[in-house]
mmCIF file of C-alpha atoms in Angstrom:
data_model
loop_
_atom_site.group_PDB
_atom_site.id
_atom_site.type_symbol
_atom_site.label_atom_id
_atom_site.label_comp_id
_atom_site.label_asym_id
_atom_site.label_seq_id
_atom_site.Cartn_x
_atom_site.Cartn_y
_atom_site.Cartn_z
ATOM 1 C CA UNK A 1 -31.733 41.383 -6.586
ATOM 2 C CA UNK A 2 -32.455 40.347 -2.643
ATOM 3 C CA UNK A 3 -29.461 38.596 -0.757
ATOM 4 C CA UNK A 4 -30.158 36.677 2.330
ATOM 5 C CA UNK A 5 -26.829 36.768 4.049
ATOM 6 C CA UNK A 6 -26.842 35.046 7.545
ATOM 7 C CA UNK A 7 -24.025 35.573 9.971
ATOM 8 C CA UNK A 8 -23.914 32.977 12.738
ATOM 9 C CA UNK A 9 -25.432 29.436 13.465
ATOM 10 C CA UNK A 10 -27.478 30.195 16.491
ATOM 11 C CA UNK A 11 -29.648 28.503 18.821
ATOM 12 C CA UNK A 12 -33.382 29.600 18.500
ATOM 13 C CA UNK A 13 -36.029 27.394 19.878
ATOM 14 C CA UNK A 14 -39.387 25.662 18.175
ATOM 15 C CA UNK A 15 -41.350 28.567 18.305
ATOM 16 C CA UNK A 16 -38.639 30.888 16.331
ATOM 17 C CA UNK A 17 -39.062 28.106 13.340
ATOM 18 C CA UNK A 18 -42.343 28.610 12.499
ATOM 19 C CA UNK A 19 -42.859 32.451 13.145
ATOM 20 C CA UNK A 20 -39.787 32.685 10.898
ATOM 21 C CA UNK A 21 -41.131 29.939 8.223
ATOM 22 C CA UNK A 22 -44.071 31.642 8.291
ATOM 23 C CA UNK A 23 -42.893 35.581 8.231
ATOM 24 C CA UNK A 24 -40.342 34.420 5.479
ATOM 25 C CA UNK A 25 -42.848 33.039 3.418
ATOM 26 C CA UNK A 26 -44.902 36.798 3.502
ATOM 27 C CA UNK A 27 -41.444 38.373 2.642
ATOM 28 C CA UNK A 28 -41.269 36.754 -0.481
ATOM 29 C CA UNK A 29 -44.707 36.932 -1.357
ATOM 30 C CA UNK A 30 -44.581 40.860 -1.119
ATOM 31 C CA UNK A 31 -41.143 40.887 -2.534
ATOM 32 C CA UNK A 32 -42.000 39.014 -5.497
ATOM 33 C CA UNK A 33 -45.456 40.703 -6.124
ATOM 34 C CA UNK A 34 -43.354 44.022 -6.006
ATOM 35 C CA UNK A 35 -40.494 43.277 -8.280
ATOM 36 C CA UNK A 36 -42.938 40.897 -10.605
ATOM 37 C CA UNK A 37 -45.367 43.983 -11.463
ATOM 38 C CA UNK A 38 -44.950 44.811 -15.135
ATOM 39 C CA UNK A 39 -46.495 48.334 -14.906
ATOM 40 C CA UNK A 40 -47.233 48.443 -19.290
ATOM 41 C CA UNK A 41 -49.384 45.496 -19.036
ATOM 42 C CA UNK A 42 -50.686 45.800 -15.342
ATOM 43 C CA UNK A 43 -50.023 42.366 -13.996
ATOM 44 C CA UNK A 44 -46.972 39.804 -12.894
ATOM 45 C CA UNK A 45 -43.944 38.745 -14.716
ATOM 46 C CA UNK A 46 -43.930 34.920 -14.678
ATOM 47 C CA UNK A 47 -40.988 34.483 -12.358
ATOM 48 C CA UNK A 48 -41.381 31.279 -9.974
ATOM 49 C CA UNK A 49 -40.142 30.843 -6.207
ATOM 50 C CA UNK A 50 -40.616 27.582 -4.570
ATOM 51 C CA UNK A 51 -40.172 26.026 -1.225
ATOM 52 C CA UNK A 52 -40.706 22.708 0.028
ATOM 53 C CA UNK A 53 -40.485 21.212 3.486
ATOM 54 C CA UNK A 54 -39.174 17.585 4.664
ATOM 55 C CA UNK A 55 -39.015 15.919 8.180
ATOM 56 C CA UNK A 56 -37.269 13.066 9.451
ATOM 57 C CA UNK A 57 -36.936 10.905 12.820
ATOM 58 C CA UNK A 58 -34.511 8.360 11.662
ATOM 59 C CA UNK A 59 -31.727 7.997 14.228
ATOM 60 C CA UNK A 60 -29.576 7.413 11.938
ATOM 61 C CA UNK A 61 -28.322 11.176 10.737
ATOM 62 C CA UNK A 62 -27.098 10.291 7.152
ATOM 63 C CA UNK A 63 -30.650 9.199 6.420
ATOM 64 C CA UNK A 64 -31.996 11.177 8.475
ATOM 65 C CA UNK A 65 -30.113 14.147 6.561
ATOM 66 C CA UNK A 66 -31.184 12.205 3.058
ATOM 67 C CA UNK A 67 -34.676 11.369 3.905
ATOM 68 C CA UNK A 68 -35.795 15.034 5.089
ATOM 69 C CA UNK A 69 -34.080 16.902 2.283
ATOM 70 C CA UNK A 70 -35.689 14.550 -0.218
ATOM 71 C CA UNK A 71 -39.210 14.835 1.185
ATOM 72 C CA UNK A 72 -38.533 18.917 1.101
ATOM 73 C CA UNK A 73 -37.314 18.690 -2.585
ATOM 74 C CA UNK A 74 -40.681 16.260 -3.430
ATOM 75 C CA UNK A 75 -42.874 18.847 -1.369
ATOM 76 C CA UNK A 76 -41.499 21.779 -3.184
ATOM 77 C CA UNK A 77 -41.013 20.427 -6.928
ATOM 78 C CA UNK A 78 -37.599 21.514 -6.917
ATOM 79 C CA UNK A 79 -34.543 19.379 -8.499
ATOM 80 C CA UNK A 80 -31.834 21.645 -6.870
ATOM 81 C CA UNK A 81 -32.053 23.848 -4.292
ATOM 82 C CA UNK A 82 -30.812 27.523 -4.364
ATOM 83 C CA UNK A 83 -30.800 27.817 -0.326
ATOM 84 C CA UNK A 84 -31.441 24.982 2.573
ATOM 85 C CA UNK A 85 -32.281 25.920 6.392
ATOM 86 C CA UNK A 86 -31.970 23.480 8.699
ATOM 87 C CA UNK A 87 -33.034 22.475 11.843
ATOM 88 C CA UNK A 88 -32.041 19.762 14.250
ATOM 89 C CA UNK A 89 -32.359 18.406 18.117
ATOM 90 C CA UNK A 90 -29.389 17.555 19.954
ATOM 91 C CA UNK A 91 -29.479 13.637 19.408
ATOM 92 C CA UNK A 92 -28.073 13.862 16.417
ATOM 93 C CA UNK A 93 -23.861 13.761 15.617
ATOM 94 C CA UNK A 94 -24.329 17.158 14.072
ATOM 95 C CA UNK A 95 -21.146 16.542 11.835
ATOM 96 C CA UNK A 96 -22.428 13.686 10.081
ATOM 97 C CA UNK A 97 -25.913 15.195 10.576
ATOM 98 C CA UNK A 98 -24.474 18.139 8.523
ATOM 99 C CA UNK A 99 -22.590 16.246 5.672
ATOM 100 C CA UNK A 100 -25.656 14.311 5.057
ATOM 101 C CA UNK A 101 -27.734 17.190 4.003
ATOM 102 C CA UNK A 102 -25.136 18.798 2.402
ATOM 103 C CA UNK A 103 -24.172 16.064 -0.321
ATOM 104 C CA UNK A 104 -28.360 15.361 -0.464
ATOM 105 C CA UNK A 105 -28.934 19.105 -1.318
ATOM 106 C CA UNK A 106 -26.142 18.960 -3.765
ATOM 107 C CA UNK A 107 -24.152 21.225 -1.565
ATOM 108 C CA UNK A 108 -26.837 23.898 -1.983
ATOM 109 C CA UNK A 109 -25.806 27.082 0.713
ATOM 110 C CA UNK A 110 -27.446 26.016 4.009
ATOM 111 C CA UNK A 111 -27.979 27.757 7.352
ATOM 112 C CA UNK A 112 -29.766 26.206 10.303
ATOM 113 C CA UNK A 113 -29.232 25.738 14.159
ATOM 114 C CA UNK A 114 -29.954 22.549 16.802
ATOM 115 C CA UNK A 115 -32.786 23.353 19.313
ATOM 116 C CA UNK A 116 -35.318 21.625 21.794
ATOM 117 C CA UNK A 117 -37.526 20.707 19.693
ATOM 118 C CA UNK A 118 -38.825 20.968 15.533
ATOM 119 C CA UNK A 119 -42.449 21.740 13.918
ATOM 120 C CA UNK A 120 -43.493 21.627 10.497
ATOM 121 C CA UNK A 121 -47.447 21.791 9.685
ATOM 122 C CA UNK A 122 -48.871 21.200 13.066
ATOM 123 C CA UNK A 123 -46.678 18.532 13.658
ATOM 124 C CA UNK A 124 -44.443 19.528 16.938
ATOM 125 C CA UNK A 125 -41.483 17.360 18.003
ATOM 126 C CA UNK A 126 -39.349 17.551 20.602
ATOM 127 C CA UNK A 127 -37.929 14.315 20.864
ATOM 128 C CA UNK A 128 -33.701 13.656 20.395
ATOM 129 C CA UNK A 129 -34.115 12.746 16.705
ATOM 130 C CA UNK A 130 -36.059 15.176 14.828
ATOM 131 C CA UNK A 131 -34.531 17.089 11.339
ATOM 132 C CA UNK A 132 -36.414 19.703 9.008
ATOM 133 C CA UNK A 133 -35.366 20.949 6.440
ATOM 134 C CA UNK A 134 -36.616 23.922 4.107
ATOM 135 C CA UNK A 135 -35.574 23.886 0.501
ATOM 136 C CA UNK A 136 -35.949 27.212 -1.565
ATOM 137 C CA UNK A 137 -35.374 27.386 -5.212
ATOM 138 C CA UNK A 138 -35.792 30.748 -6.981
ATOM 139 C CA UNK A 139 -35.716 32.804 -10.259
ATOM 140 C CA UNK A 140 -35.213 36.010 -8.502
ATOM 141 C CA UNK A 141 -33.858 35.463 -4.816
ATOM 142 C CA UNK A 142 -30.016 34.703 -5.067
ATOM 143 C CA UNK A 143 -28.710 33.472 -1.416
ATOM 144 C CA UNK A 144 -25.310 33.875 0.122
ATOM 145 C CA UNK A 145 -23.707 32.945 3.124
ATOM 146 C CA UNK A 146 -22.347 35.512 5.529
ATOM 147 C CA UNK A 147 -18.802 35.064 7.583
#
């Protein structure tokens, strides 16, 4: 069993996001193919990870927050998230920002930071009101929180 345990908010900028979208998606893909193999019958356990992304540029941060987790639960065909990261530019109130996408995830664990600027599949932002939001449900991968 994997645990992502994630110490600190921190500030990372665009570029982080997607080299770490993109690096965490080949994690799991390995991961999975690794732990999936069923070495009797030579091929994959059905087990099923998803992830979904959602962006939003309401300036309004509790629909902003609803709106963006939403799209990433539609994108992903996930009902409830197991894990939500978060990212956010400063125009937000990152409070209400926060609360928002906690009740919308259904209070799923959730790490993220604020930054210059968001991108999600080609599309780059770096305007005061920008939220994405990556939902990850999983069979396998069991996520935790770090202090």
């Amino acid at each position: 069993m994997a645990y992502a345990s994630l110490r600190n908010t921190f500030s990372v900028a665009a570029v982080f996001q997607g080299n770490f979208f993109f690096l965490l998606n080949i994690f799991c893909r390995f991961w999975y193919a690794a732990e999936n193999w069923n070495h009797e019958s030579g091929g994959m356990n059905v087990m099923d990870t998803k992830a979904g992304v959602g962006m939003s540029h309401h300036r309004n941060p509790m629909m902003a927050g609803r709106e963006a987790v939403e799209m990433a639960l539609k994108d992903g065909g996930i009902e409830k998230p197991d894990f939500v990261f978060m990212f956010a530019t400063v125009g937000y109130n990152q409070q209400a920002l926060l609360k928002s996408v906690r009740e919308a995830s259904g209070g799923a664990p959730l790490c993220g930071c604020s930054g210059e600027g968001t991108m999600i599949r080609g599309e780059v932002d770096e305007s005061n009101f920008s939220l994405v939001i990556m939902a990850i449900r999983s069979d396998q991968l069991r996520f935790v929180n770090g202090m």
